[in-house]
Amino acid sequence: MDQQASISIRNLYKVFGTQPLKALAHVRAGMGKSELMAQHRHVLGLRDINVDMRAGEITVIMGLSGSGKSTLIRHVNRLIEPTAGEILVNGENILTFGETRLRDLRRKQMSMVFQHFALLPHRTVLDNAGMARAVRGETRADYERDARAWLDRVGLGGQDGQYPHQLSGGMQQRVGIARALTSNAPIMLMDEAFSALDPLIRTDMQDLLLELQQELQKTIVFISHDLDEALKLADHLVILKDGIVVQQGEPQEILLNPNDPYIVDFISDINRARVLRVRSVMDAGMAPPSDPAGTVDADATLESVIALSGGDTALVYTVLRDGKQVGYLDMQKLVRALVPTQAPRTSRKKPPTAMTG
Amino acid sequence: MATYDFVFESAGLRDWCGEPQQTGPMTMADLLARGATATDSTGFDWGKLWALPFPSLDELNKACAAIPRSRDLTRSLEAGFLNIRDSLRVVLDPLTQPLSWMLEWALHIFAVTPWWIMLPLLLAVVWVASRSWTLIAFVAGALAFLLFVDHYSFAMQTLSIIFVCAFLCVLFGVPIGIAMSRSDTMQRLTIPVLDMLQTLPTFVYLIPLIFLFSVTEPKLYGIAIILYAIVPVIRLTDLGIRLVDKDVIEAAEAFGMTRHQKLVRVQIPLALPNIMAGVNQTIMMSLAMVVIASLVSAPGLGVLVLRGIRNLELGVGLMAGLGIVLLAVILDRVTKAALARVNAASSVPRH
């Protein structure tokens, strides 16, 4: 909590198979995933990944199944060894670490939350929450207070004596999060942490995570296949496809300027009004073209502005951040931003020009 | 004239073979052949083709005396075994001596403890394992019946042997199983041995053991029982640890557990239901073997069964058989109850 850690991934390659180094040479020469499979019987997991995960931010790695996102997150704590590349944690290449240092890194710097919770079924909720600390050699007396506090914080007060199988899925994942928090590690790896939960519970857990993050400022690496979830949580969004980073950056930026048909397809179905924020579509500057109809916050969603305006596209709002004016928002521009930047291949939607009319 | 003469003729090995020696004892086949008169015919003889023997050792020996007969093979096997026996005993005797002591000691303890101490003691063990009053009542009834029909001392002998052997099986079997689960090479090497131990007819164990150890030593039957009964606990320990949820193992690694921490805190506890099932099987198999082991002087109910067979004393055999069945049911129910308790304590989470 008091320390922060950043992660940098440099030129990371992962090839699965019997002779990965040989296959790597082909990959470097430009061979694709399907050719590599057909000609050399090796699976290309990750190709030339370069990602900076800044301290105190949530980096969401998103992709469909088989895109290599779970492989990527397992490289960060070396549950999977890369074929080539570097992984820097606080500037140190962890691939040079020996067994003891790696174990120390996993014990003190990192914690992990799993899709299927991965709790110890034979231990109580309290002992599960304190698992990371117990691994370091602490006794129950040492971690009990912290574990209880975090269990309370995630909404499981009074359940410490239960066993995992007595809890619902959502509650089990709360234990998983409490376990990660009790470890006090600055880095939290979350592998599809909310994917196995019901939609409503998932939203709850996302809110809980954002709330905790505001307080704790951990470096979180979050894996997701759900775009809405990714956009909600991400400070930095990395989109993976077939083991390649297709685009990365601020989520709003990706939404407004997708650079790949794959991403255009991806984002074509989401509710842009709910995801886009005023700051992404406003015009910076102090002089509004006409009388402002009111003020809106820079982090407000477009949806809330539309509700405020009552659907009137003629209005202009002053945009405030922390009470100071940072720009103005033209409702017409807002409406244009609601249309996907590039129409998908089959142009089933009206082109943007038709709207401005 | 032997069928395969031509092989040695054509290879020019006639001199090497030497003259056929007829000094050794004849095989039955030789005698029969001498009785029948050879029919020499000039044309192609279908009958001869029909009776064409496989070029076995005995057949080749007929054509060439330098080739050994099958009976020489078994004889040299025996001679070889007898030759290494003494050096084998130098190693095995001290290694296995503790087994003899343990068995003698256990038999002694069970024999000298009066029934009114032993009975509550056994019931206490049942209570600790099962926490079930109905089971205790059943065990008490069964033991009382054995006491009543004067089979108690025999049953206790059988029980003490099973306790010692099953304990040793678990002591050695669980670590072997763990080693197998950790290394695929170890598993590949061990499985054929386990298969062999499981498929060899039980009497085949006894043959080399009788040569190695004197029949008066308890370790003779102890080893036979352990070899036979150790297999399931090894197999199920290996299986249980390999079946532990991969997600949980990954979590253990992600939080920085050492191999030892992983084994003690995750793998063994989660594999415990399977290990307990293995222990149950091991105990049942020791019981099966302890009866057969009475052929080599193992005391207990098996001796009575054997007497029933040898002297055709039907009643003695049946009564002892009933005692064995009672013991089997007791052991099975108690270990199953313990297993059920382990299962209840570590239910697998729903996904």
PDB file of N, CA, C and O in Angstrom, chain B residues 24-60:
ATOM      1  N   GLY B  24      20.884 -88.637 -19.995  1.00  0.00           N
ATOM      2  CA  GLY B  24      19.973 -87.902 -19.103  1.00  0.00           C
ATOM      3  C   GLY B  24      18.597 -88.540 -19.091  1.00  0.00           C
ATOM      4  O   GLY B  24      18.288 -89.385 -19.937  1.00  0.00           O
ATOM      5  N   PRO B  25      17.771 -88.151 -18.125  1.00  0.00           N
ATOM      6  CA  PRO B  25      16.411 -88.705 -18.079  1.00  0.00           C
ATOM      7  C   PRO B  25      15.617 -88.271 -19.307  1.00  0.00           C
ATOM      8  O   PRO B  25      15.803 -87.186 -19.835  1.00  0.00           O
ATOM      9  N   MET B  26      14.783 -89.169 -19.786  1.00  0.00           N
ATOM     10  CA  MET B  26      13.999 -88.878 -20.981  1.00  0.00           C
ATOM     11  C   MET B  26      12.774 -88.057 -20.638  1.00  0.00           C
ATOM     12  O   MET B  26      12.251 -88.129 -19.533  1.00  0.00           O
ATOM     13  N   THR B  27      12.319 -87.292 -21.587  1.00  0.00           N
ATOM     14  CA  THR B  27      11.032 -86.628 -21.390  1.00  0.00           C
ATOM     15  C   THR B  27       9.945 -87.606 -21.804  1.00  0.00           C
ATOM     16  O   THR B  27      10.193 -88.604 -22.492  1.00  0.00           O
ATOM     17  N   MET B  28       8.740 -87.306 -21.363  1.00  0.00           N
ATOM     18  CA  MET B  28       7.610 -88.158 -21.712  1.00  0.00           C
ATOM     19  C   MET B  28       7.426 -88.225 -23.218  1.00  0.00           C
ATOM     20  O   MET B  28       7.113 -89.279 -23.779  1.00  0.00           O
ATOM     21  N   ALA B  29       7.692 -87.086 -23.865  1.00  0.00           N
ATOM     22  CA  ALA B  29       7.541 -87.050 -25.314  1.00  0.00           C
ATOM     23  C   ALA B  29       8.491 -88.029 -25.995  1.00  0.00           C
ATOM     24  O   ALA B  29       8.122 -88.710 -26.962  1.00  0.00           O
ATOM     25  N   ASP B  30       9.719 -88.131 -25.446  1.00  0.00           N
ATOM     26  CA  ASP B  30      10.693 -89.072 -25.999  1.00  0.00           C
ATOM     27  C   ASP B  30      10.172 -90.504 -25.927  1.00  0.00           C
ATOM     28  O   ASP B  30      10.259 -91.280 -26.883  1.00  0.00           O
ATOM     29  N   LEU B  31       9.632 -90.827 -24.781  1.00  0.00           N
ATOM     30  CA  LEU B  31       9.119 -92.177 -24.573  1.00  0.00           C
ATOM     31  C   LEU B  31       8.021 -92.507 -25.566  1.00  0.00           C
ATOM     32  O   LEU B  31       7.998 -93.572 -26.175  1.00  0.00           O
ATOM     33  N   LEU B  32       7.122 -91.546 -25.725  1.00  0.00           N
ATOM     34  CA  LEU B  32       6.008 -91.758 -26.651  1.00  0.00           C
ATOM     35  C   LEU B  32       6.535 -91.950 -28.068  1.00  0.00           C
ATOM     36  O   LEU B  32       6.075 -92.809 -28.813  1.00  0.00           O
ATOM     37  N   ALA B  33       7.542 -91.122 -28.402  1.00  0.00           N
ATOM     38  CA  ALA B  33       8.094 -91.208 -29.750  1.00  0.00           C
ATOM     39  C   ALA B  33       8.744 -92.562 -29.985  1.00  0.00           C
ATOM     40  O   ALA B  33       8.668 -93.133 -31.077  1.00  0.00           O
ATOM     41  N   ARG B  34       9.378 -93.082 -28.915  1.00  0.00           N
ATOM     42  CA  ARG B  34      10.032 -94.381 -29.072  1.00  0.00           C
ATOM     43  C   ARG B  34       9.003 -95.486 -29.310  1.00  0.00           C
ATOM     44  O   ARG B  34       9.214 -96.421 -30.063  1.00  0.00           O
ATOM     45  N   GLY B  35       7.869 -95.376 -28.652  1.00  0.00           N
ATOM     46  CA  GLY B  35       6.817 -96.372 -28.807  1.00  0.00           C
ATOM     47  C   GLY B  35       6.275 -96.408 -30.218  1.00  0.00           C
ATOM     48  O   GLY B  35       6.033 -97.465 -30.792  1.00  0.00           O
ATOM     49  N   ALA B  36       6.069 -95.212 -30.790  1.00  0.00           N
ATOM     50  CA  ALA B  36       5.513 -95.171 -32.137  1.00  0.00           C
ATOM     51  C   ALA B  36       6.594 -95.517 -33.158  1.00  0.00           C
ATOM     52  O   ALA B  36       7.735 -95.127 -33.008  1.00  0.00           O
ATOM     53  N   THR B  37       6.219 -96.234 -34.170  1.00  0.00           N
ATOM     54  CA  THR B  37       7.201 -96.584 -35.207  1.00  0.00           C
ATOM     55  C   THR B  37       7.183 -95.525 -36.283  1.00  0.00           C
ATOM     56  O   THR B  37       6.138 -95.080 -36.737  1.00  0.00           O
ATOM     57  N   ALA B  38       8.377 -95.099 -36.619  1.00  0.00           N
ATOM     58  CA  ALA B  38       8.481 -94.064 -37.638  1.00  0.00           C
ATOM     59  C   ALA B  38       8.094 -94.627 -38.994  1.00  0.00           C
ATOM     60  O   ALA B  38       8.548 -95.691 -39.384  1.00  0.00           O
ATOM     61  N   THR B  39       7.212 -93.932 -39.672  1.00  0.00           N
ATOM     62  CA  THR B  39       6.818 -94.377 -41.012  1.00  0.00           C
ATOM     63  C   THR B  39       7.591 -93.579 -42.034  1.00  0.00           C
ATOM     64  O   THR B  39       7.439 -92.371 -42.145  1.00  0.00           O
ATOM     65  N   ASP B  40       8.490 -94.265 -42.722  1.00  0.00           N
ATOM     66  CA  ASP B  40       9.256 -93.585 -43.761  1.00  0.00           C
ATOM     67  C   ASP B  40       8.502 -93.665 -45.062  1.00  0.00           C
ATOM     68  O   ASP B  40       8.161 -94.739 -45.547  1.00  0.00           O
ATOM     69  N   SER B  41       8.201 -92.511 -45.614  1.00  0.00           N
ATOM     70  CA  SER B  41       7.535 -92.526 -46.911  1.00  0.00           C
ATOM     71  C   SER B  41       8.331 -91.638 -47.852  1.00  0.00           C
ATOM     72  O   SER B  41       9.008 -90.700 -47.422  1.00  0.00           O
ATOM     73  N   THR B  42       8.266 -91.952 -49.105  1.00  0.00           N
ATOM     74  CA  THR B  42       9.068 -91.212 -50.075  1.00  0.00           C
ATOM     75  C   THR B  42       8.380 -89.908 -50.487  1.00  0.00           C
ATOM     76  O   THR B  42       9.035 -88.891 -50.704  1.00  0.00           O
ATOM     77  N   GLY B  43       7.049 -89.939 -50.575  1.00  0.00           N
ATOM     78  CA  GLY B  43       6.305 -88.762 -51.033  1.00  0.00           C
ATOM     79  C   GLY B  43       6.190 -87.704 -49.928  1.00  0.00           C
ATOM     80  O   GLY B  43       6.751 -87.845 -48.849  1.00  0.00           O
ATOM     81  N   PHE B  44       5.479 -86.642 -50.229  1.00  0.00           N
ATOM     82  CA  PHE B  44       5.265 -85.571 -49.254  1.00  0.00           C
ATOM     83  C   PHE B  44       4.298 -86.049 -48.190  1.00  0.00           C
ATOM     84  O   PHE B  44       3.207 -86.502 -48.473  1.00  0.00           O
ATOM     85  N   ASP B  45       4.696 -85.917 -46.943  1.00  0.00           N
ATOM     86  CA  ASP B  45       3.900 -86.472 -45.849  1.00  0.00           C
ATOM     87  C   ASP B  45       3.109 -85.377 -45.143  1.00  0.00           C
ATOM     88  O   ASP B  45       3.667 -84.568 -44.399  1.00  0.00           O
ATOM     89  N   TRP B  46       1.790 -85.320 -45.439  1.00  0.00           N
ATOM     90  CA  TRP B  46       0.940 -84.302 -44.825  1.00  0.00           C
ATOM     91  C   TRP B  46       0.859 -84.473 -43.322  1.00  0.00           C
ATOM     92  O   TRP B  46       0.830 -83.511 -42.572  1.00  0.00           O
ATOM     93  N   GLY B  47       0.845 -85.740 -42.919  1.00  0.00           N
ATOM     94  CA  GLY B  47       0.752 -86.021 -41.483  1.00  0.00           C
ATOM     95  C   GLY B  47       1.925 -85.436 -40.726  1.00  0.00           C
ATOM     96  O   GLY B  47       1.781 -84.894 -39.631  1.00  0.00           O
ATOM     97  N   LYS B  48       3.092 -85.509 -41.330  1.00  0.00           N
ATOM     98  CA  LYS B  48       4.295 -84.996 -40.677  1.00  0.00           C
ATOM     99  C   LYS B  48       4.226 -83.468 -40.534  1.00  0.00           C
ATOM    100  O   LYS B  48       4.604 -82.898 -39.517  1.00  0.00           O
ATOM    101  N   LEU B  49       3.705 -82.859 -41.609  1.00  0.00           N
ATOM    102  CA  LEU B  49       3.567 -81.399 -41.574  1.00  0.00           C
ATOM    103  C   LEU B  49       2.585 -80.986 -40.487  1.00  0.00           C
ATOM    104  O   LEU B  49       2.791 -80.030 -39.749  1.00  0.00           O
ATOM    105  N   TRP B  50       1.499 -81.751 -40.398  1.00  0.00           N
ATOM    106  CA  TRP B  50       0.460 -81.468 -39.386  1.00  0.00           C
ATOM    107  C   TRP B  50       1.066 -81.510 -37.991  1.00  0.00           C
ATOM    108  O   TRP B  50       0.750 -80.692 -37.134  1.00  0.00           O
ATOM    109  N   ALA B  51       1.965 -82.430 -37.762  1.00  0.00           N
ATOM    110  CA  ALA B  51       2.531 -82.612 -36.432  1.00  0.00           C
ATOM    111  C   ALA B  51       3.829 -81.832 -36.257  1.00  0.00           C
ATOM    112  O   ALA B  51       4.574 -82.071 -35.315  1.00  0.00           O
ATOM    113  N   LEU B  52       4.098 -80.900 -37.175  1.00  0.00           N
ATOM    114  CA  LEU B  52       5.351 -80.154 -37.100  1.00  0.00           C
ATOM    115  C   LEU B  52       5.468 -79.426 -35.761  1.00  0.00           C
ATOM    116  O   LEU B  52       4.623 -78.594 -35.430  1.00  0.00           O
ATOM    117  N   PRO B  53       6.499 -79.749 -34.978  1.00  0.00           N
ATOM    118  CA  PRO B  53       6.617 -79.071 -33.682  1.00  0.00           C
ATOM    119  C   PRO B  53       7.269 -77.706 -33.834  1.00  0.00           C
ATOM    120  O   PRO B  53       8.026 -77.474 -34.776  1.00  0.00           O
ATOM    121  N   PHE B  54       6.962 -76.821 -32.903  1.00  0.00           N
ATOM    122  CA  PHE B  54       7.606 -75.511 -32.863  1.00  0.00           C
ATOM    123  C   PHE B  54       9.056 -75.718 -32.448  1.00  0.00           C
ATOM    124  O   PHE B  54       9.343 -76.582 -31.631  1.00  0.00           O
ATOM    125  N   PRO B  55       9.999 -74.953 -33.032  1.00  0.00           N
ATOM    126  CA  PRO B  55      11.404 -75.133 -32.612  1.00  0.00           C
ATOM    127  C   PRO B  55      11.644 -74.667 -31.182  1.00  0.00           C
ATOM    128  O   PRO B  55      12.245 -73.627 -30.945  1.00  0.00           O
ATOM    129  N   SER B  56      11.146 -75.441 -30.250  1.00  0.00           N
ATOM    130  CA  SER B  56      11.321 -75.095 -28.842  1.00  0.00           C
ATOM    131  C   SER B  56      12.660 -75.649 -28.374  1.00  0.00           C
ATOM    132  O   SER B  56      13.361 -76.342 -29.116  1.00  0.00           O
ATOM    133  N   LEU B  57      12.992 -75.321 -27.145  1.00  0.00           N
ATOM    134  CA  LEU B  57      14.261 -75.796 -26.602  1.00  0.00           C
ATOM    135  C   LEU B  57      14.332 -77.321 -26.664  1.00  0.00           C
ATOM    136  O   LEU B  57      15.332 -77.901 -27.084  1.00  0.00           O
ATOM    137  N   ASP B  58      13.263 -77.985 -26.248  1.00  0.00           N
ATOM    138  CA  ASP B  58      13.265 -79.451 -26.220  1.00  0.00           C
ATOM    139  C   ASP B  58      13.447 -80.032 -27.614  1.00  0.00           C
ATOM    140  O   ASP B  58      14.196 -80.989 -27.819  1.00  0.00           O
ATOM    141  N   GLU B  59      12.765 -79.444 -28.607  1.00  0.00           N
ATOM    142  CA  GLU B  59      12.855 -79.942 -29.973  1.00  0.00           C
ATOM    143  C   GLU B  59      14.258 -79.759 -30.538  1.00  0.00           C
ATOM    144  O   GLU B  59      14.813 -80.655 -31.179  1.00  0.00           O
ATOM    145  N   LEU B  60      14.826 -78.584 -30.306  1.00  0.00           N
ATOM    146  CA  LEU B  60      16.158 -78.311 -30.807  1.00  0.00           C
ATOM    147  C   LEU B  60      17.175 -79.215 -30.135  1.00  0.00           C
ATOM    148  O   LEU B  60      18.145 -79.651 -30.742  1.00  0.00           O
TER     149      LEU B  60
END
